[in-house]
């Protein structure tokens, strides 16, 4: 019996030592999570996303972002490295393949599809589907480790997010890299600017905790930027200079931002906030221990469909939700000319469309 107790004690000591001392890739920074408003006020629960209609995209999965092409078709970036093209009723066909993990996509005025590929950087797909690399590093040689979302300015400049300069999506996978960056919370994300004329890629803004969605406003004066790790949205003048927070203390992790109707913007909340992780925001030791846990015990996204429509000043105009999580990990939305809304997801096997007036 003593041998059993001794073995159990040694096992417990080894486990504690592992959780406390085993090297981890993160160096957590203490911060203070803003108060979670929960499902109150403009974020009150509703079931408006329950009316979503699923659109088959074949064997591909994770339609992370969508864009409406000059031809009126829907273009979708998927987990398998493809850009699909489809009418609202389907079926989907492969328009282009990047060989990486395309996330944000946006059309330029000449029909070029700009692609933020998490593994490869900023890419461009010509109208015939030919893919070329525009930037895999900045002009000063800093590697782009997690290109995430993209939009085009009025002068043709391409703005895109490099979500994490600490955790490469290609090394860890997009979801795992994002989790590591959020746990570390070292505000290393940035927004980059690519000049098609000179071919230069420079830093437009930095100091962001997992820089994510980007969108130029209807007046072509500002760039709206989603900062996932701090649950907020920034607005930066395109002429340069400091930005300011226009929407703060969101009840979930914001992802993409895309123009909506009437100069408004769609913002997808990929998951509600995690109360335990918020509570540990100032505790760097325990956050390091979480990284050592088996994957099955680590915090994971919660299935709750959630879209926000906001104006250019950050005022929440409406929310669309599905607490059942039937279509979840919602990353964002784009509006079709007929008023229907295309909804994208980080992990679903289908695309989704919300009928007009839904």
Coordinates of C-alpha atoms in Angstrom, one line a residue:
X1 CA 0.0 0.0 0.0
X2 CA 2.9 2.4 0.8
X3 CA 4.3 1.8 -2.6
X4 CA 1.1 2.8 -4.2
X5 CA 0.8 6.0 -2.2
X6 CA 4.5 6.8 -2.9
X7 CA 3.9 6.3 -6.7
X8 CA 0.8 8.4 -6.5
X9 CA 2.6 11.2 -4.7
X10 CA 5.5 11.1 -7.2
X11 CA 2.9 11.3 -10.0
X12 CA 1.2 14.3 -8.5
X13 CA 4.6 16.0 -7.9
X14 CA 5.6 15.4 -11.5
X15 CA 2.2 16.7 -12.8
X16 CA 2.5 19.9 -10.7
X17 CA 6.1 20.4 -11.8
X18 CA 5.0 20.0 -15.4
X19 CA 2.2 22.5 -15.2
X20 CA 4.4 25.0 -13.4
X21 CA 7.7 24.6 -15.1
X22 CA 7.5 23.0 -18.5
X23 CA 8.7 25.5 -21.2
X24 CA 5.9 27.1 -23.2
X25 CA 6.0 29.3 -26.3
X26 CA 4.1 32.2 -24.7
X27 CA 5.3 35.0 -22.5
X28 CA 2.0 36.2 -21.1
X29 CA 1.6 39.9 -20.4
X30 CA -0.7 41.1 -17.6
X31 CA -3.7 43.2 -18.7
X32 CA -7.2 44.0 -17.5
X33 CA -10.1 42.6 -19.5
X34 CA -13.0 45.1 -19.9
X35 CA -16.3 44.3 -18.2
X36 CA -18.3 41.9 -20.3
X37 CA -21.8 43.4 -21.1
X38 CA -23.1 40.0 -21.8
X39 CA -26.4 39.7 -23.7
X40 CA -27.8 43.1 -22.5
X41 CA -28.7 46.3 -24.2
X42 CA -28.0 46.3 -27.9
X43 CA -26.6 42.7 -27.5
X44 CA -29.8 41.3 -26.0
X45 CA -30.5 37.7 -27.1
X46 CA -32.5 37.1 -30.3
X47 CA -32.9 34.3 -32.8
X48 CA -32.7 36.2 -36.1
X49 CA -29.8 34.0 -37.5
X50 CA -32.0 30.9 -37.0
X51 CA -33.5 31.7 -40.4
X52 CA -30.2 31.1 -42.2
X53 CA -30.2 28.9 -45.3
X54 CA -27.2 26.7 -45.9
X55 CA -25.4 26.7 -49.2
X56 CA -23.4 23.7 -50.1
X57 CA -19.8 24.4 -51.0
X58 CA -18.8 20.9 -51.8
X59 CA -15.9 19.2 -50.0
X60 CA -14.4 22.5 -48.7
X61 CA -14.9 23.8 -45.2
X62 CA -14.5 26.9 -43.1
X63 CA -15.7 29.7 -45.4
X64 CA -13.8 32.3 -43.5
X65 CA -14.6 35.3 -45.7
X66 CA -16.8 36.2 -48.6
X67 CA -16.8 38.9 -51.3
X68 CA -19.2 39.8 -54.1
X69 CA -17.4 39.8 -57.4
X70 CA -17.8 42.1 -60.4
X71 CA -19.7 39.3 -62.0
X72 CA -22.3 39.3 -59.1
X73 CA -21.1 35.9 -57.9
X74 CA -20.0 35.0 -54.3
X75 CA -16.3 34.3 -53.7
X76 CA -15.4 32.4 -50.6
X77 CA -12.0 31.6 -49.0
X78 CA -11.8 28.1 -47.5
X79 CA -9.7 26.0 -45.1
X80 CA -8.5 23.8 -48.0
X81 CA -6.6 26.7 -49.6
X82 CA -9.2 27.4 -52.3
X83 CA -11.1 30.5 -53.4
X84 CA -14.6 29.2 -54.4
X85 CA -17.0 31.0 -56.8
X86 CA -20.7 30.4 -56.7
X87 CA -24.1 31.9 -57.3
X88 CA -26.3 32.4 -54.2
X89 CA -28.1 29.1 -54.8
X90 CA -24.8 27.2 -55.7
X91 CA -23.1 25.1 -56.8
X92 CA -19.6 26.1 -56.0
X93 CA -16.6 25.8 -58.2
X94 CA -12.9 26.4 -57.5
X95 CA -11.8 29.8 -58.9
X96 CA -8.3 29.8 -57.6
X97 CA -6.0 27.8 -55.2
X98 CA -3.4 29.6 -53.1
X99 CA -1.6 26.5 -51.6
X100 CA -1.9 28.1 -48.2
X101 CA -4.8 29.3 -46.0
X102 CA -6.7 32.2 -47.5
X103 CA -8.6 34.2 -45.0
X104 CA -9.7 37.8 -45.9
X105 CA -10.5 38.5 -49.6
X106 CA -11.6 41.7 -51.4
X107 CA -11.9 42.8 -55.0
X108 CA -10.1 45.8 -56.4
X109 CA -11.7 48.1 -58.9
X110 CA -9.9 46.4 -61.8
X111 CA -11.3 43.0 -60.9
X112 CA -8.2 41.7 -59.1
X113 CA -9.0 39.7 -56.0
X114 CA -6.7 40.5 -53.1
X115 CA -6.1 37.7 -50.6
X116 CA -4.8 37.8 -47.1
X117 CA -3.3 34.3 -46.8
X118 CA -2.4 33.4 -43.3
X119 CA 0.5 31.1 -44.4
X120 CA 1.8 33.1 -47.5
X121 CA 1.1 36.8 -47.0
X122 CA -0.6 39.2 -49.4
X123 CA -1.6 37.6 -52.7
X124 CA -3.5 38.6 -55.8
X125 CA -5.8 36.5 -58.0
X126 CA -6.2 37.7 -61.5
X127 CA -9.7 37.4 -63.2
X128 CA -8.5 34.1 -64.7
X129 CA -7.6 32.7 -61.3
X130 CA -3.9 33.0 -61.6
X131 CA -2.4 33.7 -58.2
X132 CA 0.7 35.8 -57.5
X133 CA 2.5 36.8 -54.3
X134 CA 2.6 40.6 -53.6
X135 CA 4.2 40.5 -50.2
X136 CA 5.5 37.9 -47.8
X137 CA 7.5 40.4 -45.8
X138 CA 7.6 44.1 -45.3
X139 CA 10.0 46.3 -47.3
X140 CA 12.4 46.4 -44.3
X141 CA 12.5 42.6 -44.2
X142 CA 10.0 41.8 -41.4
X143 CA 8.2 38.5 -42.2
X144 CA 4.4 38.5 -42.4
X145 CA 3.4 35.6 -40.2
X146 CA -0.4 35.8 -40.1
X147 CA -2.0 37.8 -42.9
X148 CA -5.7 37.9 -41.9
X149 CA -8.0 40.4 -43.6
X150 CA -7.7 43.0 -46.5
X151 CA -9.3 46.0 -48.1
X152 CA -8.4 48.6 -50.7
X153 CA -8.1 52.3 -50.3
X154 CA -9.4 55.0 -52.7
X155 CA -5.9 55.4 -54.2
X156 CA -5.4 51.7 -54.8
X157 CA -3.3 51.1 -51.6
X158 CA -4.0 47.7 -50.1
X159 CA -4.4 47.5 -46.3
X160 CA -4.2 44.2 -44.6
X161 CA -3.7 42.8 -41.1
X162 CA -0.8 40.8 -39.8
X163 CA -2.6 39.4 -36.8
X164 CA 0.4 38.1 -34.9
X165 CA 4.1 38.7 -35.4
X166 CA 4.9 36.2 -32.6
X167 CA 3.0 33.1 -33.7
X168 CA 3.1 32.0 -37.3
X169 CA -0.1 30.6 -38.7
X170 CA 1.9 28.2 -40.9
X171 CA 3.8 26.8 -37.9
X172 CA 0.9 26.3 -35.5
X173 CA -2.3 26.4 -37.7
X174 CA -4.6 29.4 -37.7
X175 CA -6.7 28.6 -34.7
X176 CA -3.9 27.4 -32.5
X177 CA -1.7 30.4 -33.4
X178 CA -4.6 32.7 -32.5
X179 CA -5.2 31.0 -29.2
X180 CA -1.5 31.4 -28.3
X181 CA -1.5 35.1 -29.3
X182 CA -4.6 35.8 -27.3
X183 CA -3.2 34.0 -24.2
X184 CA 0.1 35.9 -24.4
X185 CA -1.7 39.2 -25.1
X186 CA 1.5 41.0 -26.0
X187 CA -0.1 43.4 -28.5
X188 CA 2.2 42.5 -31.4
X189 CA -0.3 42.6 -34.2
X190 CA -0.2 45.2 -36.9
X191 CA -1.8 46.7 -40.0
X192 CA 0.3 46.8 -43.2
X193 CA 0.0 48.9 -46.3
X194 CA 1.0 47.7 -49.7
X195 CA 1.6 50.2 -52.5
X196 CA 0.9 48.6 -55.9
X197 CA 2.9 51.4 -57.7
X198 CA 6.1 51.0 -55.7
X199 CA 5.6 47.4 -54.5
X200 CA 6.5 48.6 -51.0
X201 CA 4.9 47.1 -47.9
X202 CA 5.0 49.3 -44.8
X203 CA 3.6 49.3 -41.3
X204 CA 0.4 51.5 -41.1
X205 CA -0.5 50.8 -37.5
X206 CA 0.8 48.4 -34.7
X207 CA 0.5 47.6 -31.1
X208 CA -2.7 45.6 -31.6
X209 CA -3.7 42.3 -29.8
X210 CA -4.5 40.0 -32.7
X211 CA -5.2 42.5 -35.4
X212 CA -8.1 41.1 -37.5
X213 CA -10.7 42.6 -39.8
X214 CA -10.1 45.7 -41.8
X215 CA -12.5 47.9 -43.9
X216 CA -12.3 51.3 -45.5
X217 CA -15.3 53.5 -44.7
X218 CA -17.7 54.7 -47.4
X219 CA -16.2 58.2 -47.3
X220 CA -12.8 56.7 -48.1
X221 CA -11.3 58.6 -45.2
X222 CA -10.8 56.0 -42.5
X223 CA -9.7 52.4 -42.0
X224 CA -11.8 50.5 -39.5
X225 CA -9.8 47.8 -37.7
X226 CA -10.9 44.9 -35.5
X227 CA -8.7 44.1 -32.5
X228 CA -9.9 40.7 -31.4
X229 CA -7.9 40.3 -28.2
X230 CA -9.2 43.5 -26.6
X231 CA -12.8 43.1 -27.9
X232 CA -12.9 46.3 -29.8
X233 CA -12.9 48.2 -33.1
X234 CA -10.6 51.1 -34.1
X235 CA -10.8 53.8 -36.7
X236 CA -7.6 55.2 -38.3
X237 CA -7.3 58.1 -40.7
X238 CA -6.1 57.0 -44.1
X239 CA -3.8 60.0 -44.1
X240 CA -1.9 58.5 -41.2
X241 CA -1.7 59.3 -37.5
X242 CA -3.1 57.7 -34.4
X243 CA -6.4 55.8 -34.4
X244 CA -9.1 55.9 -31.8
X245 CA -11.4 53.2 -30.4
X246 CA -15.0 53.5 -31.6
X247 CA -16.5 50.4 -30.2
X248 CA -15.3 48.8 -27.0
X249 CA -16.1 46.0 -24.6
X250 CA -17.8 43.7 -27.0
X251 CA -19.5 40.6 -25.6
X252 CA -17.4 38.2 -27.8
X253 CA -14.3 37.9 -30.0
X254 CA -14.8 40.1 -33.1
X255 CA -13.4 38.8 -36.3
X256 CA -14.1 40.2 -39.8
X257 CA -15.5 43.6 -40.7
X258 CA -17.2 44.2 -44.0
X259 CA -19.3 47.1 -45.5
X260 CA -23.0 46.6 -45.0
X261 CA -26.0 48.5 -46.3
X262 CA -26.2 52.3 -46.1
X263 CA -22.6 52.8 -45.1
X264 CA -22.8 50.5 -42.1
X265 CA -20.5 47.6 -41.3
X266 CA -21.0 43.9 -40.5
X267 CA -18.8 42.5 -37.7
X268 CA -18.8 38.8 -36.9
X269 CA -18.4 37.6 -33.3
X270 CA -16.7 34.2 -33.7
X271 CA -17.4 33.2 -30.1
X272 CA -18.7 34.7 -26.8
X273 CA -16.1 35.7 -24.4
X274 CA -14.6 33.2 -21.9
X275 CA -15.2 34.3 -18.3
X276 CA -12.4 32.2 -17.0
X277 CA -9.8 33.7 -19.4
X278 CA -11.1 37.2 -18.6
X279 CA -10.7 36.5 -14.9
X280 CA -7.1 35.4 -15.5
X281 CA -6.2 38.5 -17.6
X282 CA -3.8 39.8 -14.9
X283 CA -2.5 36.4 -13.9
X284 CA 0.4 35.5 -16.2
X285 CA 1.4 32.4 -14.3
X286 CA -2.0 30.6 -14.6
X287 CA -2.2 31.6 -18.2
X288 CA 1.1 29.9 -18.9
X289 CA -0.3 26.8 -17.1
X290 CA -3.3 26.7 -19.4
X291 CA -1.0 26.4 -22.4
X292 CA 0.5 23.2 -20.9
X293 CA -3.0 21.5 -20.6
X294 CA -4.1 18.9 -23.1
X295 CA -6.0 20.4 -26.0
X296 CA -9.2 18.9 -24.8
X297 CA -8.9 20.9 -21.5
X298 CA -8.0 24.2 -23.0
X299 CA -10.6 27.0 -23.5
X300 CA -12.4 26.6 -26.8
X301 CA -14.9 28.7 -28.9
X302 CA -18.5 28.5 -27.9
X303 CA -21.1 27.8 -30.6
X304 CA -23.3 30.9 -30.7
X305 CA -24.0 32.6 -34.0
X306 CA -23.6 36.4 -33.7
X307 CA -23.4 39.3 -36.1
X308 CA -23.3 43.0 -35.3
X309 CA -24.2 45.8 -37.7
X310 CA -22.6 49.1 -36.7
X311 CA -22.2 52.5 -38.2
X312 CA -18.9 54.2 -39.0
X313 CA -18.9 55.8 -35.6
X314 CA -19.1 52.5 -33.8
X315 CA -22.8 52.8 -32.8
X316 CA -24.5 49.3 -32.7
X317 CA -27.5 49.4 -35.1
X318 CA -28.7 45.8 -34.7
X319 CA -27.5 42.3 -33.8
X320 CA -28.4 39.0 -35.3
X321 CA -27.9 35.9 -33.2
X322 CA -28.6 32.2 -33.0
X323 CA -27.9 31.0 -29.4
X324 CA -28.5 27.4 -30.5
X325 CA -25.2 27.6 -32.4
X326 CA -26.7 25.8 -35.4
X327 CA -24.4 27.9 -37.7
X328 CA -21.6 29.0 -35.5
X329 CA -18.1 30.6 -35.2
X330 CA -19.5 33.4 -37.4
X331 CA -16.7 35.5 -38.8
X332 CA -18.7 38.1 -40.7
X333 CA -21.1 38.9 -43.5
X334 CA -21.5 40.7 -46.8
X335 CA -24.7 42.0 -48.4
X336 CA -26.0 40.9 -51.8
X337 CA -27.5 43.4 -54.2
X338 CA -31.0 41.9 -53.6
X339 CA -30.7 42.5 -49.8
X340 CA -29.8 39.0 -48.7
X341 CA -26.9 38.6 -46.4
X342 CA -24.1 36.1 -46.9
X343 CA -22.8 34.8 -43.6
X344 CA -19.3 33.2 -43.2
X345 CA -17.8 30.9 -40.6
X346 CA -14.5 29.8 -39.3
X347 CA -15.4 26.1 -39.3
X348 CA -18.8 25.3 -40.8
X349 CA -19.0 22.9 -43.8
X350 CA -21.4 25.3 -45.6
X351 CA -21.9 28.9 -46.5
X352 CA -25.1 30.6 -45.2
X353 CA -27.5 33.2 -46.5
X354 CA -30.0 35.1 -44.6
X355 CA -33.1 36.1 -46.5
X356 CA -33.8 39.8 -47.0
X357 CA -35.5 41.3 -44.0
X358 CA -34.3 38.4 -41.8

